[in-house]
Amino acid sequence: MIPTQSGSNRQILTFTAVNPCESVSITTLINSLIKIAAEILSFKSKHFSTNKRIVKETLRHVLSLLIIFQEIRVGLKPAGCSFPHSAILSLSELHVIFQKLKFLLQDCTREGGKLYMLINSDKISAHLRVLTRSISTCLGTFPVGSIDLPEEVNEIIYLLLRQTRKYEARPDRDDKRALDSVYWFFNLFENRIKPNRDEVVRVLDHIGVRKWSDCVKEIAFLQEEITIEKKNTNEIELLSSLVGFICYCRCVVLQGIDEDEDKKEDLIIRGLNVDDLRCPISLEIMNDPVVLETGHTYDRSSIEKWFSAGNITCPTTGKNLVSTVLVGNVSVKQLIQSYFKQESDDNKSQKKKKKTSVTESLAAEEAGKLIANFLAGELINGDAKVMVKALVEIRILTRTSSFSFNRCRLVEAGVVESLMKLLRSGDPTIQENAMAAILNLSKDISGKVRIGGSGGGLEMIVEVLNEGARRESRQHAAAAIFYLSSHGDYSRSIGEIPDSIPGLLRIVKGYDYGDSAKRNALIAIRSLLIQHSDNHWRVLAAGAVSVLLDLVRSGEVGDGVKADSIAVLAKMAEYPDGMISVLRRGGLKLAVKVLGSSEGSPATKQHCVVLLLNMCVNGGSDVVGALAKDPSIMGSLYTVLSNGECGGGKKASSLIKMIHEFHERKTGTVEPGLGRERFLHAW
């Protein structure tokens, strides 16, 4: 769908035009025609993937019409000059034709739509023929003799009338040859035959797809078209085949990832952790990032408040500053601007998509297998440069298991074994991309089985978690552990690796990791606890309770990190030794404080309720009694109960019941219902 100036959306190669109102003045109409004609002529400098000759002739006709319009405007200058009504009607029809022609040329030059335009080259030439013949009809009804125009202008009108009347917009022969080749490639793919590389390059050159980044744009366009409603099965199958073809071109035919600046920036933004753009003080994305002498970046307003409060240290390192001079961080500012632009574009794109599963065509499916086998070979036989390119392709292709590519094919092609070996590469770039690819493959069951089943696979991931050359590699390893731990046997195996849980905790408490990385590590720890009970004592022995409580108390992490930390604590409090550890370190008071805070999210408060409930269940009347002494607890619990926040209402109801029963037993109105087998110092 393409946004128009009016804000509405139109489907590509469909043209909606607005008729000028009947009372429009001739001056307004002519000025509008001149403006839109100039906009159409601006397409002369743009690349057309198909119908180049026909477009060139059409633009020449528009230039002739622009000359006519300009002469008509000159003739309108004398005050009170009348203009025939029939001429206004003809010009109004031309205005509608020009609107449609402008939309058509916009579609033909749309970024990423070159291959799609080739497939629709016959349709485009038919549109151009109809529009040109319509121009002829308008000129035929234009009252030339009733308007005082220069003789040479009248000759242009008659010449243009003859040209447009005889106009035959035949498809270009080169377009037909390229189109036949594309369908032939589909046939080869369906029969698992690799197409001739030179023939593929010839087609790509014809439509103007010459770089890796061009293929990326083509794929994005085609995938968006597939998700548009009102596409029939044949159209979706064709688009799927086109995606398979252009994906094959990007991975197999085009050598190297081009250094297009826009694409490099896009790759940076898509791989960017948004937490790296947040100010360490305010935890908000920075508006005006500045650098201190320590090299750390802060938002200008936040660091100035820090200094005005009498602090002359770096908030992150605590180092005393010799100078408080602030230097603007231009590169980070540009990244922030690009990030917001990317977010805006992605949001617009998501609104256009319908949520549906799309079945691949046979050509796309077999092209995917050829790609998988090719990339598997590159990982084994390629040099460092070739290997990096293959890893980037695998990383991109495995990002989602959608119609464009299926992770299973790469697993079947044997890439997992090669990726595992590359985790121990001395090249940080190779290691990072290999770990990212394993992370993506670990999201599917076939990938899980192959990764966990390969000899020492889990141990190698834990090794990267602790010793990865780059922070990003360690973050990917933590996320991969989360997905792998959903498999019960792997959860036990991961927990048994000595450095697995300590490695996750290092990320949780590390100052150089953002909230996103911390949350990945926290949900991995929680998953290990949920999937296998033996991991409970391992998490406890690693000192997790102190680390998590410190995070909850910290003012330097976001609410999401606090919520995940409390969720892990709640899971640990299901066991008596975990409950005691949380209790002895002030967990009860802290949970009550967070629950009563106006700042916590519903999810955070739900986890607080679960934590308190588990502590009361395992701690008996001592813990319940300590909790009952807090005057704010009942109000906080009733708030959660009334709001039903995040499904925490039932837990809150159970906790309220326990506190009420405690008060009733204390006053002697009911028989004791809670056992007391041990004494605990709850506060």
XYZ file of C-alpha atoms in Angstrom:
683
model
C 0.000 0.000 0.000
C 1.242 3.481 -0.883
C 0.424 6.563 1.186
C -0.943 9.472 -0.854
C -0.733 13.151 -0.027
C -4.237 13.015 1.361
C -3.111 10.438 3.894
C -5.100 7.570 2.370
C -3.531 4.344 1.099
C -3.836 2.879 -2.359
C -2.782 -0.472 -3.689
C 0.138 -0.412 -6.090
C -0.788 -0.065 -9.786
C -4.226 1.251 -8.911
C -4.930 4.922 -9.546
C -7.461 7.060 -7.750
C -7.947 10.560 -9.137
C -10.044 13.528 -8.051
C -12.057 15.415 -10.642
C -11.708 19.203 -10.470
C -14.925 20.804 -9.278
C -17.241 22.204 -11.968
C -16.863 25.768 -10.710
C -13.052 25.717 -10.773
C -11.547 28.847 -12.321
C -9.454 28.461 -15.443
C -6.502 30.153 -13.727
C -6.537 27.670 -10.848
C -6.923 24.737 -13.233
C -4.062 25.805 -15.503
C -1.721 26.479 -12.580
C -2.521 23.035 -11.164
C -1.909 21.392 -14.547
C 1.453 23.129 -14.886
C 2.444 22.011 -11.401
C 1.499 18.363 -11.886
C 3.110 18.304 -15.356
C 6.371 19.501 -13.807
C 6.095 16.757 -11.157
C 5.617 14.151 -13.878
C 8.625 15.439 -15.826
C 10.765 15.146 -12.695
C 10.613 11.359 -13.176
C 12.820 11.776 -16.252
C 15.922 11.477 -14.074
C 14.744 8.345 -12.273
C 15.407 4.713 -13.127
C 12.668 2.657 -14.782
C 13.118 -1.098 -14.623
C 10.657 -1.738 -17.487
C 8.978 0.021 -20.435
C 11.843 2.522 -20.735
C 11.060 3.475 -24.361
C 7.334 3.936 -23.736
C 7.942 6.058 -20.649
C 10.366 8.238 -22.598
C 7.733 8.883 -25.291
C 5.064 9.616 -22.660
C 7.278 12.175 -20.938
C 7.886 13.863 -24.309
C 4.104 14.193 -24.756
C 3.780 15.690 -21.273
C 6.510 18.222 -22.087
C 4.562 19.317 -25.161
C 1.418 19.684 -23.060
C 3.341 21.746 -20.494
C 4.298 24.208 -23.247
C 0.625 24.457 -24.260
C -0.493 25.077 -20.666
C 2.099 27.804 -20.189
C 0.944 29.575 -23.352
C -2.686 29.349 -22.218
C -1.706 30.924 -18.890
C -0.001 33.793 -20.711
C -3.186 34.383 -22.710
C -5.236 34.600 -19.509
C -3.396 37.638 -18.141
C -5.667 40.360 -19.640
C -8.349 41.102 -17.057
C -11.837 39.873 -17.865
C -10.587 37.372 -20.444
C -13.264 34.718 -21.025
C -12.535 31.043 -21.616
C -14.791 28.499 -23.385
C -16.557 26.044 -21.106
C -15.735 23.135 -23.454
C -12.038 23.964 -23.086
C -12.329 23.861 -19.274
C -13.958 20.424 -19.523
C -11.113 19.144 -21.719
C -8.481 20.535 -19.369
C -10.290 19.024 -16.373
C -10.120 15.604 -18.027
C -6.412 16.131 -18.688
C -5.971 16.938 -14.995
C -7.478 13.548 -14.065
C -5.239 11.783 -16.620
C -2.160 13.534 -15.233
C -3.014 12.437 -11.690
C -3.197 8.807 -12.812
C -0.009 9.119 -14.845
C 1.841 10.544 -11.858
C 0.717 7.626 -9.679
C 1.796 5.148 -12.373
C 5.283 6.674 -12.642
C 5.577 6.706 -8.836
C 4.871 2.980 -8.795
C 7.302 2.259 -11.630
C 10.152 3.973 -9.776
C 9.253 2.793 -6.275
C 12.228 1.637 -4.210
C 12.291 -2.124 -3.988
C 9.629 -2.627 -6.668
C 11.841 -3.253 -9.706
C 11.282 -6.983 -10.038
C 7.568 -6.566 -9.316
C 7.349 -3.975 -12.109
C 9.051 -6.369 -14.514
C 6.451 -9.030 -13.731
C 3.743 -6.432 -14.393
C 5.391 -4.862 -17.456
C 2.472 -5.785 -19.749
C 0.015 -4.249 -17.314
C 2.106 -1.065 -17.126
C 2.326 -0.704 -20.903
C -1.456 -1.188 -21.116
C -1.978 1.585 -18.545
C 0.316 3.901 -20.517
C -1.538 3.132 -23.734
C -4.926 3.879 -22.173
C -3.716 7.134 -20.615
C -2.103 8.277 -23.876
C -5.239 7.520 -25.876
C -7.226 9.454 -23.260
C -4.942 12.452 -23.863
C -5.762 12.148 -27.556
C -9.497 12.185 -26.776
C -9.145 15.329 -24.650
C -7.159 17.127 -27.344
C -9.745 16.090 -29.916
C -12.466 17.920 -27.992
C -10.325 20.955 -27.175
C -11.708 24.020 -29.041
C -8.445 25.237 -30.597
C -10.194 27.751 -32.865
C -12.008 29.411 -29.925
C -8.813 30.312 -28.042
C -6.301 32.918 -29.093
C -3.039 30.976 -29.081
C 0.149 31.453 -31.154
C 0.173 29.546 -34.424
C 3.166 27.434 -33.387
C 1.276 26.337 -30.243
C -1.716 25.319 -32.354
C 0.676 23.263 -34.505
C 1.986 21.529 -31.357
C -1.604 20.660 -30.384
C -2.357 19.167 -33.823
C 0.942 17.274 -33.916
C 0.396 15.907 -30.413
C -3.142 14.896 -31.347
C -1.863 12.841 -34.312
C 0.914 11.232 -32.244
C -1.293 10.198 -29.342
C -4.090 8.991 -31.633
C -1.753 6.544 -33.386
C 0.101 5.628 -30.222
C 0.868 1.932 -29.746
C 2.505 1.176 -26.393
C 4.047 -2.188 -27.189
C 6.081 -3.924 -24.447
C 9.844 -3.745 -24.859
C 11.501 -6.845 -26.268
C 14.164 -6.760 -23.557
C 11.411 -6.742 -20.922
C 9.826 -9.799 -22.545
C 13.162 -11.630 -22.612
C 13.910 -10.807 -18.965
C 10.393 -11.807 -17.921
C 10.668 -15.152 -19.712
C 13.983 -15.745 -17.950
C 12.442 -15.153 -14.527
C 9.719 -17.739 -15.175
C 12.368 -20.108 -16.482
C 14.285 -19.660 -13.216
C 11.114 -20.633 -11.330
C 10.962 -23.817 -13.383
C 14.609 -24.613 -12.626
C 14.075 -24.059 -8.904
C 11.074 -26.382 -8.885
C 13.321 -29.080 -10.397
C 16.156 -28.321 -7.928
C 18.452 -27.043 -10.677
C 20.746 -24.069 -10.197
C 20.167 -21.334 -12.813
C 23.043 -20.020 -14.912
C 24.701 -17.228 -12.959
C 25.385 -15.053 -16.029
C 21.743 -15.255 -17.089
C 20.600 -14.255 -13.588
C 23.025 -11.303 -13.594
C 21.686 -10.207 -17.007
C 18.143 -10.040 -15.617
C 19.288 -8.191 -12.505
C 21.214 -5.665 -14.612
C 18.162 -5.118 -16.804
C 15.953 -4.116 -13.877
C 18.729 -2.247 -12.047
C 19.308 -4.608 -9.104
C 23.091 -4.627 -8.816
C 23.865 -4.551 -5.090
C 23.193 -6.647 -2.008
C 21.233 -3.775 -0.488
C 19.058 -3.599 -3.632
C 18.009 -7.210 -3.000
C 17.183 -6.395 0.612
C 14.839 -3.635 -0.551
C 13.246 -5.876 -3.185
C 12.537 -8.600 -0.611
C 11.045 -6.096 1.844
C 8.738 -4.736 -0.864
C 7.573 -8.178 -2.000
C 6.951 -9.365 1.553
C 4.825 -6.285 2.193
C 2.824 -6.975 -0.965
C 2.156 -10.547 0.138
C 0.568 -9.362 3.381
C -1.852 -6.992 1.641
C -5.445 -8.118 1.728
C -7.427 -9.094 -1.374
C -4.551 -11.088 -2.899
C -5.708 -14.337 -4.458
C -3.819 -17.627 -4.206
C -2.130 -17.281 -7.601
C -0.884 -13.785 -6.791
C 0.512 -14.895 -3.431
C 2.232 -17.894 -5.050
C 3.824 -15.641 -7.662
C 5.040 -13.164 -5.035
C 6.414 -16.037 -2.957
C 8.369 -17.280 -5.985
C 9.737 -13.795 -6.556
C 10.900 -13.630 -2.922
C 12.627 -16.988 -3.337
C 14.338 -15.827 -6.535
C 15.589 -12.491 -5.209
C 16.673 -14.171 -1.960
C 18.703 -16.635 -4.052
C 20.236 -13.701 -5.911
C 21.238 -11.975 -2.680
C 22.723 -15.045 -1.032
C 24.254 -16.896 -3.981
C 24.715 -14.628 -6.991
C 25.791 -11.248 -5.618
C 29.232 -11.355 -4.068
C 29.837 -9.419 -0.860
C 27.721 -7.060 1.189
C 27.918 -3.621 -0.392
C 29.009 -0.589 1.601
C 25.900 1.453 0.904
C 25.764 4.043 3.695
C 22.019 3.912 4.108
C 22.103 0.134 4.356
C 24.985 0.190 6.836
C 23.018 2.566 9.002
C 19.940 0.382 8.736
C 21.925 -2.683 9.792
C 23.341 -0.749 12.729
C 19.900 0.411 13.820
C 18.321 -3.035 13.474
C 21.094 -4.587 15.551
C 21.085 -1.780 18.065
C 20.151 -2.278 21.678
C 17.834 0.615 22.496
C 19.146 0.625 26.055
C 22.465 1.877 24.680
C 20.637 5.074 23.703
C 19.289 5.688 27.196
C 20.837 8.129 29.627
C 22.349 6.204 32.588
C 20.829 8.810 34.931
C 17.264 9.299 33.664
C 17.005 5.888 31.890
C 15.194 7.715 29.065
C 16.360 7.865 25.450
C 18.639 10.880 25.208
C 17.597 14.098 23.467
C 20.973 15.829 23.565
C 23.749 13.267 24.241
C 27.028 14.681 25.605
C 30.318 13.054 26.607
C 32.312 13.492 29.819
C 36.093 13.217 30.014
C 35.624 9.604 31.175
C 34.111 8.739 27.780
C 30.627 8.030 29.139
C 27.598 9.600 27.449
C 24.651 11.240 29.226
C 21.679 13.390 28.317
C 22.708 17.029 28.726
C 19.800 18.002 30.987
C 20.388 15.025 33.314
C 24.129 15.498 33.729
C 23.707 19.243 34.266
C 21.265 18.505 37.109
C 23.850 16.081 38.504
C 26.491 18.797 38.501
C 24.137 21.453 39.905
C 23.484 19.153 42.871
C 27.161 19.533 43.813
C 28.466 16.302 42.269
C 31.806 16.470 40.434
C 32.103 12.766 39.655
C 31.149 10.549 36.742
C 27.815 8.895 37.722
C 28.823 5.609 36.092
C 32.421 5.185 37.248
C 32.409 7.401 40.350
C 35.687 8.919 39.162
C 36.401 12.541 40.175
C 36.289 14.857 37.181
C 39.038 17.353 36.429
C 36.682 19.187 34.057
C 32.898 19.301 33.733
C 33.022 20.459 30.111
C 30.341 18.684 28.047
C 31.065 17.700 24.456
C 28.178 16.828 22.158
C 28.168 13.197 20.996
C 27.229 13.671 17.340
C 27.422 9.995 16.368
C 25.060 8.897 19.153
C 22.680 11.734 18.308
C 22.569 10.593 14.686
C 21.902 7.025 15.820
C 19.028 8.220 18.004
C 17.521 10.166 15.108
C 17.895 7.147 12.812
C 16.408 4.872 15.468
C 13.259 6.985 15.775
C 12.946 7.170 11.990
C 13.294 3.379 11.730
C 10.734 2.875 14.499
C 8.309 5.177 12.690
C 8.795 3.334 9.394
C 8.394 -0.058 11.078
C 5.190 1.039 12.831
C 3.729 2.262 9.555
C 4.698 -0.992 7.900
C 3.135 -3.100 10.670
C -0.180 -1.270 10.330
C -0.310 -2.288 6.683
C 0.241 -5.977 7.351
C -2.422 -8.524 8.076
C -1.551 -11.330 10.445
C -1.717 -14.460 8.358
C 0.451 -17.437 7.537
C 1.543 -17.660 3.922
C 2.316 -20.932 2.183
C 5.439 -20.884 0.053
C 5.336 -21.732 -3.613
C 7.245 -24.804 -4.804
C 9.806 -22.560 -6.535
C 10.422 -20.589 -3.319
C 10.675 -23.777 -1.262
C 13.248 -25.382 -3.548
C 15.155 -22.099 -3.935
C 15.367 -22.024 -0.141
C 16.951 -25.476 -0.127
C 19.508 -24.426 -2.733
C 20.340 -21.369 -0.616
C 20.715 -23.468 2.536
C 23.062 -25.943 0.855
C 25.103 -23.127 -0.661
C 25.530 -21.317 2.670
C 26.411 -24.562 4.441
C 29.180 -25.070 1.896
C 30.439 -21.522 2.323
C 30.841 -22.060 6.071
C 32.992 -25.112 5.415
C 35.034 -24.104 2.378
C 35.045 -20.289 2.374
C 37.764 -17.925 3.534
C 37.153 -15.428 6.355
C 35.454 -12.848 4.102
C 33.187 -15.412 2.457
C 32.406 -16.940 5.834
C 31.334 -13.589 7.321
C 29.008 -12.964 4.379
C 27.467 -16.426 4.773
C 27.010 -15.859 8.501
C 25.278 -12.523 7.911
C 22.952 -14.189 5.395
C 22.124 -17.006 7.830
C 21.561 -14.495 10.603
C 19.126 -12.510 8.451
C 17.351 -15.537 7.016
C 16.784 -17.075 10.439
C 15.485 -13.881 12.028
C 11.921 -15.084 11.460
C 10.605 -18.470 10.402
C 8.157 -16.999 7.904
C 7.282 -17.672 4.282
C 10.545 -16.047 3.120
C 12.735 -18.714 4.623
C 12.388 -21.691 6.911
C 14.988 -22.294 9.620
C 14.466 -26.017 9.232
C 16.187 -25.970 5.836
C 19.387 -24.596 7.294
C 19.264 -27.151 10.083
C 18.745 -29.928 7.537
C 21.645 -28.590 5.463
C 23.952 -29.093 8.453
C 24.808 -25.488 9.292
C 24.403 -26.017 13.056
C 27.539 -28.133 13.303
C 29.563 -25.528 11.400
C 28.158 -22.695 13.496
C 29.077 -24.468 16.726
C 32.694 -24.807 15.568
C 32.810 -21.117 14.691
C 31.884 -20.159 18.248
C 35.540 -20.750 19.093
C 36.791 -18.607 16.226
C 39.424 -16.026 17.082
C 37.617 -13.506 14.858
C 35.125 -11.527 17.035
C 32.891 -10.771 14.031
C 32.648 -14.430 13.052
C 31.940 -15.441 16.642
C 29.222 -12.807 17.100
C 27.392 -13.662 13.887
C 27.663 -17.392 14.535
C 26.202 -16.932 18.034
C 23.397 -14.733 16.661
C 22.547 -17.399 14.077
C 22.485 -20.116 16.765
C 20.197 -17.909 18.848
C 17.754 -17.631 15.950
C 17.896 -21.368 15.209
C 17.319 -22.196 18.889
C 13.806 -20.742 18.608
C 12.581 -23.740 16.587
C 12.333 -27.301 17.846
C 14.493 -28.710 15.032
C 17.201 -26.194 15.855
C 16.984 -26.950 19.584
C 17.404 -30.663 18.993
C 20.411 -30.222 16.698
C 22.134 -27.638 18.925
C 21.639 -29.615 22.125
C 22.400 -32.897 20.425
C 25.702 -31.810 18.903
C 28.637 -32.879 21.032
C 29.414 -30.186 23.572
C 27.025 -27.692 21.983
C 25.551 -26.424 25.223
C 28.999 -26.175 26.798
C 30.236 -24.037 23.888
C 27.296 -21.637 24.255
C 28.048 -21.289 27.972
C 31.680 -20.697 27.046
C 30.629 -17.773 24.831
C 28.360 -16.540 27.625
C 31.378 -16.187 29.897
C 34.270 -15.549 27.528
C 32.741 -14.139 24.344
C 34.983 -11.587 22.645
C 32.163 -9.056 22.345
C 29.388 -8.025 24.670
C 26.868 -8.716 21.908
C 28.077 -12.319 21.632
C 27.551 -12.849 25.362
C 24.064 -11.303 25.153
C 23.125 -13.620 22.266
C 24.371 -16.592 24.294
C 22.149 -15.616 27.251
C 19.099 -15.359 24.983
C 19.935 -18.718 23.361
C 20.080 -20.354 26.802
C 16.547 -19.105 27.458
C 15.182 -20.745 24.312
C 17.159 -23.949 24.812
C 16.121 -24.224 28.460
C 12.478 -24.671 27.414
C 13.512 -28.244 26.628
C 13.437 -30.054 29.988
C 16.520 -32.219 29.407
C 18.542 -29.265 28.160
C 17.498 -27.221 31.189
C 19.039 -29.855 33.437
C 22.164 -30.104 31.268
C 22.656 -26.324 31.183
C 22.216 -26.083 34.933
C 24.864 -28.775 35.437
C 27.465 -26.753 33.514
C 29.383 -24.986 36.318
C 29.671 -21.557 34.666
C 26.165 -21.297 33.188
C 24.223 -19.664 36.037
C 27.185 -17.538 37.276
C 27.625 -16.340 33.685
C 23.999 -15.247 33.470
C 24.316 -13.455 36.812
C 27.382 -11.583 35.557
C 25.223 -10.074 32.833
C 22.458 -9.296 35.325
C 24.759 -7.301 37.583
C 27.150 -5.993 34.908
C 27.328 -2.201 34.555
C 28.154 -2.426 30.848
C 24.940 -4.282 29.974
C 21.671 -2.527 29.210
C 18.218 -3.442 30.448
C 17.494 -5.621 27.426
C 20.555 -7.809 28.069
C 19.757 -8.050 31.780
C 16.198 -9.105 31.043
C 17.384 -11.797 28.623
C 19.626 -13.208 31.343
C 16.880 -12.986 33.979
C 14.276 -14.817 31.902
C 16.905 -17.457 31.112
C 17.486 -17.983 34.852
C 13.749 -18.133 35.494
C 13.295 -20.638 32.681
C 16.012 -22.836 34.176
C 14.172 -22.710 37.517
C 10.800 -23.520 35.971
C 11.998 -26.382 33.785
C 14.129 -28.265 36.319
C 13.854 -28.189 40.109
C 17.534 -29.090 40.675
C 18.506 -25.720 39.251
C 17.019 -24.065 42.336
C 19.951 -24.761 44.628
C 22.414 -23.899 41.868
C 20.870 -20.432 41.444
C 20.857 -20.031 45.222
C 24.498 -21.112 45.537
C 25.529 -18.609 42.850
C 24.405 -15.748 45.121
C 21.441 -14.766 42.978
C 19.259 -13.526 45.864
C 21.569 -10.657 46.846
C 22.099 -9.658 43.216
C 18.372 -9.619 42.460
C 17.395 -7.696 45.582
C 20.064 -5.100 44.790
C 18.572 -4.733 41.304
C 15.095 -4.175 42.722
C 16.477 -1.510 45.064
C 18.493 0.123 42.288
C 17.358 3.324 40.676
C 19.501 2.704 37.593
C 17.441 -0.029 35.921
C 14.024 0.046 34.323
C 10.803 -1.388 35.672
C 11.067 -4.393 33.356
C 14.332 -5.502 34.966
C 12.803 -5.089 38.427
C 9.730 -7.082 37.433
C 11.853 -9.941 36.064
C 14.081 -9.878 39.164
C 11.080 -10.174 41.476
C 9.685 -12.973 39.285
C 12.908 -14.973 39.783
C 12.824 -14.272 43.526
C 9.198 -15.446 43.648
C 10.177 -18.684 41.940
C 13.034 -19.221 44.407
C 10.714 -18.519 47.358
C 8.681 -21.580 46.376
C 11.367 -23.568 48.196
C 12.035 -23.191 51.965
C 15.754 -22.469 51.612
C 15.065 -19.912 48.886
C 12.391 -18.261 51.029
C 14.775 -18.043 53.996
C 17.498 -16.493 51.841
C 15.102 -13.840 50.494
C 13.718 -13.184 53.978
C 17.093 -12.755 55.667
C 18.165 -10.184 53.090
C 15.161 -7.913 53.570
C 13.064 -9.263 50.726
C 9.780 -9.057 52.641
C 10.018 -5.347 53.399
C 11.242 -4.611 49.892
C 8.354 -6.492 48.265
C 5.814 -4.621 50.437
C 7.460 -1.311 49.500
C 7.378 -2.046 45.765
C 3.787 -3.289 45.981
C 2.683 -0.043 47.607
C 4.621 2.167 45.211
C 2.729 4.235 42.663
C 5.500 3.786 40.108
C 5.586 0.008 39.632
C 3.955 -1.580 36.617
C 1.057 -4.063 36.969
C 3.435 -6.911 36.092
C 5.866 -5.855 38.830
C 3.083 -5.786 41.406
C 1.790 -9.170 40.320
C 5.226 -10.698 40.868
C 5.410 -8.963 44.259
C 2.128 -10.587 45.282
C 3.403 -14.016 44.172
C 6.662 -13.469 46.078
C 4.817 -12.484 49.263
C 2.405 -15.413 48.938
C 5.228 -17.942 48.482
C 7.076 -16.507 51.465
C 3.948 -16.755 53.634
C 3.235 -20.321 52.529
C 6.774 -21.484 53.320
C 7.422 -19.175 56.264
C 4.283 -19.864 58.227
C 2.658 -17.554 60.772
C 5.877 -15.678 61.572
C 6.027 -14.293 58.032
C 2.263 -13.773 57.845
C 2.363 -11.975 61.192
C 5.212 -9.732 60.109
C 3.357 -8.934 56.936
C 0.101 -8.259 58.801
C 1.839 -5.657 60.966
C 2.422 -3.394 57.958
C -0.536 -0.948 57.824
C -0.235 -0.437 54.077
C -0.309 -4.065 52.948
C -4.083 -4.590 52.919
C -4.690 -1.435 50.891
C -2.059 -2.493 48.342
C -3.513 -5.990 48.062
C -7.074 -4.728 47.658
C -5.860 -2.376 44.910
C -4.359 -5.320 43.022
C -7.513 -7.353 43.679
C -9.863 -4.633 42.428
C -7.795 -3.908 39.337
C -7.150 -7.542 38.549
C -3.702 -6.455 37.423
C -1.975 -8.946 35.154
C -3.937 -11.857 36.589
C -2.650 -11.189 40.102
C -6.128 -10.892 41.600
C -6.406 -14.543 42.681
C -2.987 -14.490 44.328
C -3.866 -11.256 46.110
C -7.154 -12.802 47.276
C -5.287 -15.802 48.729
C -2.854 -13.531 50.524
C -5.662 -11.384 51.962
C -7.370 -14.537 53.208
C -4.189 -15.694 54.955
C -3.785 -12.327 56.714
C -7.442 -12.315 57.809
C -7.095 -15.849 59.185
C -3.992 -14.802 61.086
C -5.870 -11.922 62.755
C -8.780 -14.222 63.597
C -6.490 -16.786 65.208
C -4.738 -14.047 67.121
C -8.054 -12.909 68.608
C -9.016 -16.506 69.289
C -12.086 -16.609 67.064
C -10.977 -19.611 64.972
C -8.837 -22.690 65.356
C -5.226 -22.317 64.121
C -4.948 -23.230 60.466
C -1.272 -22.500 59.816
C 1.364 -24.836 61.152
C 4.324 -23.509 63.101
C 7.292 -25.797 62.992
C 10.171 -23.296 62.999
C 10.926 -19.787 64.176
C 11.992 -17.147 61.673
C 13.047 -13.568 62.045
C 10.836 -12.139 59.317
C 12.008 -8.562 59.311
